Amino acid sequence: RFPVTRIDCVEPDRGRSGLLTEGSDFDDTRLRWRHLAPALAVAARSDQYDVVIATVTRPVAWRAESTRTLEFYRNAARQLASDGVFCQAFSVRDVGIAGVAVPHAAIREVFAATVRVQIGPGRFLVLATDSPRLLNRPGLVARLQGPHVRGALAEIGWDWANLLQLPVCGL
């Protein structure tokens, strides 16, 4: 439903991505899978993505360590186009707010602008960019009101306006 030309997904567990691709939601010619650790994926080559998303991992899991380092964030920054946005999801259920505050401090070391958005109880997104327009982007409200975004938000019981009311912290 989203007007993007290419989606590159990195999944270290080949079995997990195999399960995902069996569903009809992942039957899309724009989608490409690569099977390697996320830290290796951002270090391996440089591209010019509009958005790089690092999904949530448990902070106590051994695999999570390589996606919460200065090196990972520097490599992720190299993957972005000049106006691109990096996004990483965090959960505080295992270790408290330090599980978000510490990696957010590392992200601030790499990117010019960052913001932490609370998206649910104990769940956060950290958004970062080197562009002066982190969230203040022309046409943002119109994009949120688009039918593809409204449809996706409706699946979780939200309207486009909910996104503008999320608590934000620039620490």
Tab-separated table of C-alpha atoms in Angstrom:
chain	number	residue	atom	x	y	z
A	1	ARG	CA	0.000	0.000	0.000
A	2	PHE	CA	2.938	2.368	0.439
A	3	PRO	CA	4.439	4.192	-2.557
A	4	VAL	CA	8.037	3.050	-2.171
A	5	THR	CA	10.179	1.580	-4.933
A	6	ARG	CA	12.411	-0.751	-2.894
A	7	ILE	CA	12.465	-2.343	0.545
A	8	ASP	CA	15.620	-4.142	1.679
A	9	CYS	CA	15.117	-6.365	4.729
A	10	VAL	CA	17.979	-7.817	6.727
A	11	GLU	CA	17.247	-10.859	8.867
A	12	PRO	CA	20.035	-12.927	10.413
A	13	ASP	CA	17.768	-15.947	10.920
A	14	ARG	CA	17.085	-17.493	7.505
A	15	GLY	CA	14.334	-19.658	9.013
A	16	ARG	CA	12.450	-16.651	10.382
A	17	SER	CA	12.494	-14.802	7.078
A	18	GLY	CA	11.362	-18.017	5.374
A	19	LEU	CA	8.326	-18.112	7.646
A	20	LEU	CA	7.565	-14.477	6.916
A	21	THR	CA	7.811	-14.836	3.157
A	22	GLU	CA	5.225	-17.629	3.193
A	23	GLY	CA	2.542	-15.042	3.992
A	24	SER	CA	0.864	-13.145	1.193
A	25	ASP	CA	1.765	-9.795	2.820
A	26	PHE	CA	5.378	-10.380	1.820
A	27	ASP	CA	4.666	-11.310	-1.786
A	28	ASP	CA	5.910	-8.015	-3.172
A	29	THR	CA	8.461	-7.497	-5.947
A	30	ARG	CA	9.845	-4.421	-4.142
A	31	LEU	CA	10.973	-6.563	-1.189
A	32	ARG	CA	14.507	-8.023	-1.067
A	33	TRP	CA	15.797	-10.232	1.750
A	34	ARG	CA	19.416	-10.433	2.864
A	35	HIS	CA	20.486	-12.989	5.447
A	36	LEU	CA	23.174	-11.537	7.693
A	37	ALA	CA	23.584	-9.741	11.007
A	38	PRO	CA	22.279	-6.143	10.940
A	39	ALA	CA	25.647	-4.752	12.055
A	40	LEU	CA	27.317	-6.458	9.090
A	41	ALA	CA	24.613	-5.235	6.710
A	42	VAL	CA	25.206	-1.561	7.515
A	43	ALA	CA	28.992	-2.016	7.513
A	44	ALA	CA	29.180	-4.023	4.288
A	45	ARG	CA	28.354	-1.324	1.791
A	46	SER	CA	27.008	2.182	1.575
A	47	ASP	CA	23.708	3.046	-0.035
A	48	GLN	CA	21.453	6.084	-0.063
A	49	TYR	CA	18.274	5.090	1.750
A	50	ASP	CA	15.539	7.530	2.713
A	51	VAL	CA	14.862	5.514	5.871
A	52	VAL	CA	16.874	2.936	7.813
A	53	ILE	CA	14.934	1.101	10.529
A	54	ALA	CA	16.579	-1.015	13.211
A	55	THR	CA	13.839	-3.094	14.793
A	56	VAL	CA	13.424	-3.739	18.481
A	57	THR	CA	15.524	-6.423	20.103
A	58	ARG	CA	15.600	-7.442	23.728
A	59	PRO	CA	18.339	-5.429	25.440
A	60	VAL	CA	19.556	-8.468	27.350
A	61	ALA	CA	19.837	-10.604	24.222
A	62	TRP	CA	23.400	-11.196	22.997
A	63	ARG	CA	22.499	-10.223	19.431
A	64	ALA	CA	21.282	-6.777	20.496
A	65	GLU	CA	24.739	-5.557	21.484
A	66	SER	CA	25.993	-5.074	17.923
A	67	THR	CA	23.037	-2.823	17.032
A	68	ARG	CA	23.554	-0.441	19.962
A	69	THR	CA	27.107	0.732	19.390
A	70	LEU	CA	28.685	3.905	18.011
A	71	GLU	CA	30.112	1.848	15.158
A	72	PHE	CA	26.641	0.555	14.204
A	73	TYR	CA	25.156	4.071	14.299
A	74	ARG	CA	28.025	5.537	12.242
A	75	ASN	CA	27.596	2.813	9.635
A	76	ALA	CA	23.813	3.309	9.599
A	77	ALA	CA	24.356	7.052	9.064
A	78	ARG	CA	26.510	6.289	5.992
A	79	GLN	CA	23.556	4.392	4.510
A	80	LEU	CA	21.283	7.441	4.531
A	81	ALA	CA	20.571	9.960	1.812
A	82	SER	CA	21.248	13.586	2.820
A	83	ASP	CA	17.677	14.042	4.067
A	84	GLY	CA	17.324	10.461	5.351
A	85	VAL	CA	16.040	9.330	8.745
A	86	PHE	CA	17.346	6.570	11.005
A	87	CYS	CA	14.828	4.933	13.324
A	88	GLN	CA	15.442	2.398	16.079
A	89	ALA	CA	12.835	0.800	18.318
A	90	PHE	CA	13.471	0.142	22.001
A	91	SER	CA	11.664	-1.545	24.854
A	92	VAL	CA	12.332	-0.816	28.528
A	93	ARG	CA	10.607	-3.889	29.918
A	94	ASP	CA	13.845	-5.715	30.742
A	95	VAL	CA	16.218	-3.045	32.046
A	96	GLY	CA	14.274	0.189	32.521
A	97	ILE	CA	14.755	3.566	30.866
A	98	ALA	CA	18.549	3.091	30.712
A	99	GLY	CA	17.836	0.613	27.904
A	100	VAL	CA	16.713	3.614	25.830
A	101	ALA	CA	18.709	6.497	27.310
A	102	VAL	CA	22.138	4.895	26.819
A	103	PRO	CA	21.744	4.016	23.113
A	104	HIS	CA	19.977	7.355	22.532
A	105	ALA	CA	23.094	9.106	23.887
A	106	ALA	CA	25.219	7.107	21.416
A	107	ILE	CA	22.867	8.053	18.573
A	108	ARG	CA	23.210	11.747	19.549
A	109	GLU	CA	26.992	11.372	19.169
A	110	VAL	CA	26.528	10.421	15.509
A	111	PHE	CA	23.532	12.390	14.218
A	112	ALA	CA	22.896	16.150	14.223
A	113	ALA	CA	19.269	15.856	15.380
A	114	THR	CA	17.512	13.169	17.402
A	115	VAL	CA	14.193	12.737	19.149
A	116	ARG	CA	12.739	9.993	21.342
A	117	VAL	CA	9.053	9.197	20.809
A	118	GLN	CA	7.057	7.103	23.266
A	119	ILE	CA	4.780	4.856	21.200
A	120	GLY	CA	3.316	2.775	24.011
A	121	PRO	CA	3.929	1.646	27.579
A	122	GLY	CA	7.667	1.013	27.806
A	123	ARG	CA	8.095	1.270	24.008
A	124	PHE	CA	10.055	3.998	22.260
A	125	LEU	CA	11.321	5.003	18.836
A	126	VAL	CA	14.471	7.076	18.489
A	127	LEU	CA	14.514	9.054	15.239
A	128	ALA	CA	17.733	10.645	14.013
A	129	THR	CA	19.050	12.528	10.991
A	130	ASP	CA	21.770	14.875	9.843
A	131	SER	CA	19.117	16.953	8.089
A	132	PRO	CA	17.891	20.128	9.825
A	133	ARG	CA	14.326	18.852	9.245
A	134	LEU	CA	13.957	15.898	11.620
A	135	LEU	CA	10.181	15.927	12.089
A	136	ASN	CA	9.385	19.316	10.567
A	137	ARG	CA	8.955	18.123	6.997
A	138	PRO	CA	6.860	19.869	4.341
A	139	GLY	CA	3.634	18.024	3.678
A	140	LEU	CA	3.869	15.829	6.795
A	141	VAL	CA	0.194	16.202	7.729
A	142	ALA	CA	-0.912	15.513	4.142
A	143	ARG	CA	1.245	12.371	4.072
A	144	LEU	CA	-0.232	11.187	7.379
A	145	GLN	CA	-3.714	11.708	5.936
A	146	GLY	CA	-2.935	9.586	2.871
A	147	PRO	CA	-5.116	6.494	2.433
A	148	HIS	CA	-2.175	4.075	2.791
A	149	VAL	CA	-1.112	5.587	6.138
A	150	ARG	CA	-4.682	5.856	7.422
A	151	GLY	CA	-5.304	2.231	6.496
A	152	ALA	CA	-2.172	1.040	8.285
A	153	LEU	CA	-2.996	3.059	11.386
A	154	ALA	CA	-6.599	1.834	11.375
A	155	GLU	CA	-5.279	-1.707	11.812
A	156	ILE	CA	-4.076	-0.734	15.292
A	157	GLY	CA	-7.098	1.449	16.067
A	158	TRP	CA	-5.396	4.792	15.430
A	159	ASP	CA	-6.134	7.795	13.253
A	160	TRP	CA	-3.457	9.959	11.621
A	161	ALA	CA	-3.823	12.575	14.383
A	162	ASN	CA	-2.628	10.074	17.015
A	163	LEU	CA	0.880	10.315	15.550
A	164	LEU	CA	0.968	14.059	16.213
A	165	GLN	CA	-0.004	13.546	19.863
A	166	LEU	CA	2.716	11.078	20.883
A	167	PRO	CA	4.994	12.229	23.726
A	168	VAL	CA	8.355	13.412	22.367
A	169	CYS	CA	11.618	14.023	24.198
A	170	GLY	CA	14.662	15.621	22.606
A	171	LEU	CA	17.118	14.680	25.358
